[in-house]
Short mmCIF file of C-alpha atoms and ligand atoms in Angstrom, two decimals:
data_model
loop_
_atom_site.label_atom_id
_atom_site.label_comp_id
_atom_site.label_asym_id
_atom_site.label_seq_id
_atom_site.Cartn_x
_atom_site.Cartn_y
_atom_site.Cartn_z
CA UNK N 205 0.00 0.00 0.00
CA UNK N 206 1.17 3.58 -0.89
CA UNK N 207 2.77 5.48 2.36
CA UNK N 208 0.99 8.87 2.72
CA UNK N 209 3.06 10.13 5.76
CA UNK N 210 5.63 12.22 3.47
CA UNK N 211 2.47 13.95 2.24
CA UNK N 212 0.60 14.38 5.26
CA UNK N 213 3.68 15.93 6.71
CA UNK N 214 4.01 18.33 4.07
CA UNK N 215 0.77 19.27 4.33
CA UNK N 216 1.03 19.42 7.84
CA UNK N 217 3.95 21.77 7.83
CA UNK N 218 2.39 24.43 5.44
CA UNK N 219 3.67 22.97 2.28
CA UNK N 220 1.24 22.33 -1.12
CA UNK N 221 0.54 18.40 -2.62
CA UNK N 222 -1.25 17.46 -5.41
CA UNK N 223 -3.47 14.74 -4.82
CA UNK N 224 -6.16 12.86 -6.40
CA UNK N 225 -9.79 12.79 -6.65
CA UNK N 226 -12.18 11.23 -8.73
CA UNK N 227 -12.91 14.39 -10.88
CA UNK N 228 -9.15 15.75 -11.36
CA UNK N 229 -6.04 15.85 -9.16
CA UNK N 230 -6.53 18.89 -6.68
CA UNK N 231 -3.90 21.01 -5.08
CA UNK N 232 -3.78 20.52 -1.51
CA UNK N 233 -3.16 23.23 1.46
CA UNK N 234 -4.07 23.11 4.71
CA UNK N 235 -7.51 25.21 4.86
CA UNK N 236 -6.54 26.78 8.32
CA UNK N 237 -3.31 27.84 7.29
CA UNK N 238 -3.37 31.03 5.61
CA UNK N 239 0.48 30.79 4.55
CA UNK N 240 -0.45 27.34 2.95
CA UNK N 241 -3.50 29.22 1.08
CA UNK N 242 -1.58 31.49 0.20
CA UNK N 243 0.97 29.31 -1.78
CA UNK N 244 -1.65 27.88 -3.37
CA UNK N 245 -2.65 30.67 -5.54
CA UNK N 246 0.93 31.64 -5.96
CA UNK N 247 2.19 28.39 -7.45
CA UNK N 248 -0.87 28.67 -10.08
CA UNK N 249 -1.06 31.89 -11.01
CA UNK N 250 -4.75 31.88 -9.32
CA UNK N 251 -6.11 35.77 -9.23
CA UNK N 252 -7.17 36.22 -5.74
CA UNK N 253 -10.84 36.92 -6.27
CA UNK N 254 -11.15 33.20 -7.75
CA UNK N 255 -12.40 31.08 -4.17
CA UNK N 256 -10.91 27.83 -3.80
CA UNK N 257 -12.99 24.65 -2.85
CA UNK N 258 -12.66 23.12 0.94
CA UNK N 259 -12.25 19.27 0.75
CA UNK N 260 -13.78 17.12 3.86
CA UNK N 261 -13.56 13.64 4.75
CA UNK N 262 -16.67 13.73 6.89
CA UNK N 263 -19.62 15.08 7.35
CA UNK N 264 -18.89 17.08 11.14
CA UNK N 265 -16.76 18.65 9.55
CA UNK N 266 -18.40 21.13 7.69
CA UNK N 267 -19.75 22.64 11.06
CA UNK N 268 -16.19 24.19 10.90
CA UNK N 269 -16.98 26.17 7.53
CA UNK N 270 -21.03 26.43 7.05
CA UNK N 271 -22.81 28.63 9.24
CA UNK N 272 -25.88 26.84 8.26
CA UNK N 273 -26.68 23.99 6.82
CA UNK N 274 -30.11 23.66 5.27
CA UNK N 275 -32.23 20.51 4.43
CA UNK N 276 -31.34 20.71 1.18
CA UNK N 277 -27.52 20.39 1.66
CA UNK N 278 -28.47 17.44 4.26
CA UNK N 279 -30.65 15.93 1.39
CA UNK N 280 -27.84 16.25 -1.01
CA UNK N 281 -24.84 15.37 0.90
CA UNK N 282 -26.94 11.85 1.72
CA UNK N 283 -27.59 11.33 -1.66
CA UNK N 284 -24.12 12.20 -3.54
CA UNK N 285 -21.07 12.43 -1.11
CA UNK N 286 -18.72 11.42 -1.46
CA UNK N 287 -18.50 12.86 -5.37
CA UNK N 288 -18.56 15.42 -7.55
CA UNK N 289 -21.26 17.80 -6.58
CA UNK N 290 -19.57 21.08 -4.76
CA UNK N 291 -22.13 23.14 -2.16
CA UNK N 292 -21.63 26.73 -1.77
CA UNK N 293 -23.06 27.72 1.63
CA UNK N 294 -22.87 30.56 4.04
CA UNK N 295 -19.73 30.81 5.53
CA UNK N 296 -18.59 31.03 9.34
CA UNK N 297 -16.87 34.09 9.98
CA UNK N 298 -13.46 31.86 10.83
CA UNK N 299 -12.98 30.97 7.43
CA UNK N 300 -10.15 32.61 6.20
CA UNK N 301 -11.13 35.11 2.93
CA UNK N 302 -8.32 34.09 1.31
CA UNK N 303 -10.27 30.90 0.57
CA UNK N 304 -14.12 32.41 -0.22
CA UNK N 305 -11.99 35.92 -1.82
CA UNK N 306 -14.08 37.94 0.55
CA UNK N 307 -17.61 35.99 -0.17
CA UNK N 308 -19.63 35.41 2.46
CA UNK N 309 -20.17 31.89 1.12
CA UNK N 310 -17.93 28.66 0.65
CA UNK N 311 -17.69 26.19 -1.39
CA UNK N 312 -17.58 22.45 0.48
CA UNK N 313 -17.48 19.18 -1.10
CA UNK N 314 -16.28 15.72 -0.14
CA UNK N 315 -14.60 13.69 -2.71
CA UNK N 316 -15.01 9.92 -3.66
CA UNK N 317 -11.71 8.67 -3.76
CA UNK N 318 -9.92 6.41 -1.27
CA UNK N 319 -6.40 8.41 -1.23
CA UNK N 320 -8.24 11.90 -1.05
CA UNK N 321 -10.54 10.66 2.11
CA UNK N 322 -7.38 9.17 3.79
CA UNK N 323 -4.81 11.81 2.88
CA UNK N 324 -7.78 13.99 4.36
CA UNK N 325 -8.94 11.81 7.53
CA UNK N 326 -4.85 12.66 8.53
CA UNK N 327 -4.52 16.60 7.91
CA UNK N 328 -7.98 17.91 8.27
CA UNK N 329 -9.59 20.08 5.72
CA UNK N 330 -7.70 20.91 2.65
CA UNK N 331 -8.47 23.67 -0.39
CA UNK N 332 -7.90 21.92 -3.39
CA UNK N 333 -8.61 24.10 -6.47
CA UNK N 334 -7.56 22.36 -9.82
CA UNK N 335 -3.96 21.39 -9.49
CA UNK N 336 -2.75 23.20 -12.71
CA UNK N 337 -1.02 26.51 -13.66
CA UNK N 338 -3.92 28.95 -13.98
CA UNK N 339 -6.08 28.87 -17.51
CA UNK N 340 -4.68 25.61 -18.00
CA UNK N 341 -6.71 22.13 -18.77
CA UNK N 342 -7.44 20.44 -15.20
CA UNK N 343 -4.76 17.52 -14.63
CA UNK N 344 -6.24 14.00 -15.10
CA UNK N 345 -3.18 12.19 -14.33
CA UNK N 346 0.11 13.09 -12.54
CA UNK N 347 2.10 13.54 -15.51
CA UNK N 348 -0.09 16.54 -16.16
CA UNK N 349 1.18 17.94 -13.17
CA UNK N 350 4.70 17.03 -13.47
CA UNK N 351 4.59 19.52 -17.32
CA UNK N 352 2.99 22.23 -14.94
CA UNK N 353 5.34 22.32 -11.72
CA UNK N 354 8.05 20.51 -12.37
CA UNK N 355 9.52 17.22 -11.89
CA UNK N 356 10.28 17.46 -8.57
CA UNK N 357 6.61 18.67 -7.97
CA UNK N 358 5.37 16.17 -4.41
CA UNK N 359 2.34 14.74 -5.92
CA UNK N 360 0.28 11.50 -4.27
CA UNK N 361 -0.61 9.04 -7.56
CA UNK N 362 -3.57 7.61 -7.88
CA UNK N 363 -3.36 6.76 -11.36
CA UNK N 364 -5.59 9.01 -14.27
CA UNK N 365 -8.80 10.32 -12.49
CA UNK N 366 -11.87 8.32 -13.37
CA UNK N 367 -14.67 11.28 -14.07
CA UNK N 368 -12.20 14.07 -15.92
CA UNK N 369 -14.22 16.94 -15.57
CA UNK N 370 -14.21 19.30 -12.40
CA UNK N 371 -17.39 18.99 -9.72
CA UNK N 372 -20.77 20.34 -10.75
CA UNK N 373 -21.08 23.25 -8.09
CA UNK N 374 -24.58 23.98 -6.47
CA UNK N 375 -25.23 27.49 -4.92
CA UNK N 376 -27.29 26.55 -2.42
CA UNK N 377 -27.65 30.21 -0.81
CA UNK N 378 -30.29 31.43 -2.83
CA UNK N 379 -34.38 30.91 -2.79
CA UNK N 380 -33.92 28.48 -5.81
CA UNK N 381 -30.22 26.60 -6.39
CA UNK N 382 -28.25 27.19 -9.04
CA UNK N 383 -25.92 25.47 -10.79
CA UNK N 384 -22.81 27.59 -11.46
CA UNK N 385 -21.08 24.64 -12.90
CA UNK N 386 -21.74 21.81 -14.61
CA UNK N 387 -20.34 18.54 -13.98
CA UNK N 388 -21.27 14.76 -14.18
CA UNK N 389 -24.64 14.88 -11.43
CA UNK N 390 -27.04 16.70 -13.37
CA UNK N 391 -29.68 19.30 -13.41
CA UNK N 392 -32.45 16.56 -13.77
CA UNK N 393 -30.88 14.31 -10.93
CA UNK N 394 -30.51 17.27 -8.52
CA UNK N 395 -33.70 18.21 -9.15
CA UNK N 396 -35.01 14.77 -8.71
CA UNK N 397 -33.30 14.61 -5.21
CA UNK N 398 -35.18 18.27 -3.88
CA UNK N 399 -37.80 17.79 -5.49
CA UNK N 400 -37.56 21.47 -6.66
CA UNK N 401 -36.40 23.44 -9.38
CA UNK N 402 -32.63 23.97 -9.94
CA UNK N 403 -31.43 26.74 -12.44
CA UNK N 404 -28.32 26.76 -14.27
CA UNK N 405 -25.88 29.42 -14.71
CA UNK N 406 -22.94 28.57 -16.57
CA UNK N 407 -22.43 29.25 -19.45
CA UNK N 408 -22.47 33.32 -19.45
CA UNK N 409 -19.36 35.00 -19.14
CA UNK N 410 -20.35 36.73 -15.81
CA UNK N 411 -18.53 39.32 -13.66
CA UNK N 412 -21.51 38.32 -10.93
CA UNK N 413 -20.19 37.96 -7.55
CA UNK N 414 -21.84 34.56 -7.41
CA UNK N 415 -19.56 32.66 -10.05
CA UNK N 416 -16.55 34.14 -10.01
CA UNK N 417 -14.56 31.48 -11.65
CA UNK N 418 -16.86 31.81 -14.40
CA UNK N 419 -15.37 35.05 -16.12
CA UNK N 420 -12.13 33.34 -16.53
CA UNK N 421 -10.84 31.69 -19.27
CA UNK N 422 -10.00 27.66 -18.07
CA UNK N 423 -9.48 24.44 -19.59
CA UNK N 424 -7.18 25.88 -22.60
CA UNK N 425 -4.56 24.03 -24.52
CA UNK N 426 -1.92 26.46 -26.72
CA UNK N 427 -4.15 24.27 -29.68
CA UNK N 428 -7.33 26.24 -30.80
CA UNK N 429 -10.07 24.48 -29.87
CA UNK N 430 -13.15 23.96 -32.57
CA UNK N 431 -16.51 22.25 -32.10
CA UNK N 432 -18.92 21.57 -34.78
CA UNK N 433 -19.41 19.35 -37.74
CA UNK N 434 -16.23 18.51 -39.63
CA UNK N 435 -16.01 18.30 -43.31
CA UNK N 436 -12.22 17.21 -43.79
CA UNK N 437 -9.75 15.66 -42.32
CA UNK N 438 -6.10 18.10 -42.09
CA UNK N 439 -2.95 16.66 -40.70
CA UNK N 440 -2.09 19.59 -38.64
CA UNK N 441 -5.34 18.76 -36.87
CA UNK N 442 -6.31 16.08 -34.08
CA UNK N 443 -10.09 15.48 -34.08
CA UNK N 444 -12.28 13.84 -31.60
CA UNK N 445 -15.39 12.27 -33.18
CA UNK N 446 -17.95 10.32 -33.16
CA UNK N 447 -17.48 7.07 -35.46
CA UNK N 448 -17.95 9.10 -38.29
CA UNK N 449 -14.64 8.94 -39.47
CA UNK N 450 -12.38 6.05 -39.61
CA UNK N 451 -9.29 6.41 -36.59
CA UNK N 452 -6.02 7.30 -37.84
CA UNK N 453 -3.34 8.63 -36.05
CA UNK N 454 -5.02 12.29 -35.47
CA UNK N 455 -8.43 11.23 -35.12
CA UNK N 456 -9.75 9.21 -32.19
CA UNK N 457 -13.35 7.51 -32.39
CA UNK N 458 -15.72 8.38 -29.15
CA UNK N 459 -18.40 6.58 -30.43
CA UNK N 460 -21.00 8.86 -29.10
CA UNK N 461 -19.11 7.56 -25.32
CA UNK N 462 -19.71 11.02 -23.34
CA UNK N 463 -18.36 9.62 -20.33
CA UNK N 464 -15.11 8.11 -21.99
CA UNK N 465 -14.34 11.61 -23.41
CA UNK N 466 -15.11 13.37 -20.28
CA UNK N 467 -12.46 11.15 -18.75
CA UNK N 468 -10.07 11.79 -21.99
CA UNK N 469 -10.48 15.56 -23.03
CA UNK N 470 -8.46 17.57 -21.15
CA UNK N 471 -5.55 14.95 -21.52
CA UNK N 472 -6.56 15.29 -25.25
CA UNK N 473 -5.78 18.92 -24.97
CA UNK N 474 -2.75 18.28 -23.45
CA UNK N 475 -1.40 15.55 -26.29
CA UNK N 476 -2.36 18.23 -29.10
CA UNK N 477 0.01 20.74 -27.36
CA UNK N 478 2.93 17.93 -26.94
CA UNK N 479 2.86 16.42 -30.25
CA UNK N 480 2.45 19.92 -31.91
CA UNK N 481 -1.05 20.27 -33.55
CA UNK N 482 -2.02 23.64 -34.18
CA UNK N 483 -6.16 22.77 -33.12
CA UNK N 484 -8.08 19.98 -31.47
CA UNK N 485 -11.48 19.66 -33.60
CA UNK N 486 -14.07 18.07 -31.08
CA UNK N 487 -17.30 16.71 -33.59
CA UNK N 488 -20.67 18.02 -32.57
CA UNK N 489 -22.01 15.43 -29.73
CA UNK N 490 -25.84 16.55 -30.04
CA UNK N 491 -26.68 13.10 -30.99
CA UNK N 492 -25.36 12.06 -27.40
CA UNK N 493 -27.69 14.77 -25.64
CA UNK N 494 -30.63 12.45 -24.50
CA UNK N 495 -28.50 9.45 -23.09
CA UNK N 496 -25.42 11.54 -21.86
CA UNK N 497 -27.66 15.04 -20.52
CA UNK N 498 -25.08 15.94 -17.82
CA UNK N 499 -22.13 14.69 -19.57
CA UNK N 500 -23.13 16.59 -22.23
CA UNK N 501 -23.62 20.14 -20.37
CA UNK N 502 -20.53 20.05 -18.72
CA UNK N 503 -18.41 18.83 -21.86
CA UNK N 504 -19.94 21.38 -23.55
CA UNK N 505 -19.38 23.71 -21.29
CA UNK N 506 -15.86 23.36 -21.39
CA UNK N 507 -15.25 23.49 -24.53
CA UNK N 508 -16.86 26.67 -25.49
CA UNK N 509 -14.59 28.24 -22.63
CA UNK N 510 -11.90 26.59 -24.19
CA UNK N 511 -13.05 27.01 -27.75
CA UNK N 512 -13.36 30.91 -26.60
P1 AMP H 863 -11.29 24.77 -9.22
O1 AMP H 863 -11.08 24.29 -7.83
O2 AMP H 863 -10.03 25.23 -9.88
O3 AMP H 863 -12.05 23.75 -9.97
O4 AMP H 863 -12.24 26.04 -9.11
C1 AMP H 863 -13.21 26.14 -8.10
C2 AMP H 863 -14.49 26.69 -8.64
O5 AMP H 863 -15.43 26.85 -7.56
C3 AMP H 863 -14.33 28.04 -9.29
O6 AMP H 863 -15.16 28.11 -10.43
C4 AMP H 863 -14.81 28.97 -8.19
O7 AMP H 863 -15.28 30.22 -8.69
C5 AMP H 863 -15.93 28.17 -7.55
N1 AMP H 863 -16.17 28.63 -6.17
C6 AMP H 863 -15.40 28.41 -5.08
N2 AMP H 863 -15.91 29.02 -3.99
C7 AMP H 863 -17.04 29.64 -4.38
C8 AMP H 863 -18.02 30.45 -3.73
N3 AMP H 863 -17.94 30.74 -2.43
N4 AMP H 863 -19.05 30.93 -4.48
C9 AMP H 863 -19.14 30.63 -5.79
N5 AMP H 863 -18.24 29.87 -6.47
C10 AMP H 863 -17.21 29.39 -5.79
MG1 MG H 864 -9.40 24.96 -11.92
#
């Protein structure tokens, strides 16, 4: 079994770790530490009004962070924790603002992934935004991370990340939730859970207080990025489609598999960059709407961010 003590104790002592979780591999700090936070955003390039996600490994210990916690989080955190479903709640005033950027609101989710939980169980909360330089694709495997920070960069492997895409977050603070961020659980399955409405809010390029990673740019490769319906194939091009095409070197068959390219894009992104192609053509996935609805609001999602 892997020995986490050399990264508890760095975490422990104020230092930053990448670490796994089944979305991407976050970068760890110590949420009580504000010279740890601090780093964080530092060794990305992270603009300080861009709040950073608190990680938990159980449930008590969000009475550190949420002032309130309202039957809908209860309902929710029941249903889908561990995963990928962030929940932005009032905050207590301890919090440090480093982490919320002056919000009165944080964002709380625990993640399903056995390394995460025990790394987590040992040092106690940790932010964990997206543990790449800043406007970057997310890393889905620790190689990502390695191109980022360096080779000597202390990062716990867990192997390539199973979902891909970063955590759907819920604002739960307002009289109906909304979702500022798409990710694998779903309008329709959140809503299913409640019982209520959920509205989604993610797509606009908004300077709103409530999304404030929205108005960035994220998820880029140096590659443009195209989506649509492709009429030829160019060398200088790697395309992601849909069986329409036969595979070749630069294009890779999806089969209408929303998950498996979930899992794949960003790594995708970062192959285009390494072996040189000038733009990464992703075909239209409309046809995958019905059977792949969450999948396909969130890959959509970010690819017109990165497509921008
Ligand atoms: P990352 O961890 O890099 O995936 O980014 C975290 C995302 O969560 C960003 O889009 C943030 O804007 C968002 N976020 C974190 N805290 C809050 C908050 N208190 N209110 C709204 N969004 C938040
Ligand atoms: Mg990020």
């Amino acid at each position: 079994m892997l020995d986490l003590t050399p990264y508890i104790n760095l975490l422990k002592s104020g230092e930053i770790v990448a670490f796994p979780t089944e979305t991407v591999y976050g970068l760890g700090a110590d949420a009580w530490n504000p010279s740890a936070v601090k780093k964080v955003f530092k060794a990305k390039g992270r603009p300080a009004d861009n709040p950073l996600i608190v990680h938990i490994s159980n449930e008590k210990q969000m009475e550190d962070f949420a002032s309130e916690i309202p039957e809908s989080a209860k309902t929710l955190m029941t249903e889908f924790w561990p995963g990928p479903l962030t929940l932005i709640l009032k905050k207590k005033p301890k919090v440090l603002d480093l982490i919320t950027a002056g919000l009165d609101t944080v964002a709380i989710r625990m993640p399903d992934h056995k390394l995460a939980l025990q790394l987590i169980s040992s040092t106690g909360p940790l932010v964990a935004p997206s543990a790449n330089k800043s406007g970057r694709p997310s890393p889905t495997n620790p190689k990502h991370i390695l191109n980022d920070f360096g080779q000597n960069f202390p990062v716990l492997d867990g192997g390539a990340t199973e979902i891909g895409l970063e955590s759907t977050v819920l604002d739960l603070t307002s009289e109906i939730p909304v979702i500022l961020r798409p990710g694998k659980i779903g309008k329709k399955e959140i809503e299913a859970v409640l019982g209520s409405d959920v509205n989604i809010n993610s797509t606009e390029k908004s300077d709103s207080p409530k999304s404030p990673g929205q108005k960035y740019s994220h998820y880029k490769p140096k590659a443009s990025v195209r989506y649509g319906e492709i009429s030829s194939i160019e060398n200088d091009t790697l395309y992601l489609v849909q069986n329409t095409f036969p595979e070749s070197k630069n294009v890779i068959s999806y089969d209408g598999n929303l998950a498996l390219l979930s899992k794949e894009l960003y790594d995708r992104f970062r192959q285009a960059d390494i072996e040189g192609y000038s733009t990464v053509f992703i075909e239209k996935l409309d046809l995958f709407r019905k059977k792949f609805p969450a999948f396909y609001t969130a890959l959509t999602n970010r690819i017109s961010k990165a497509a921008d």
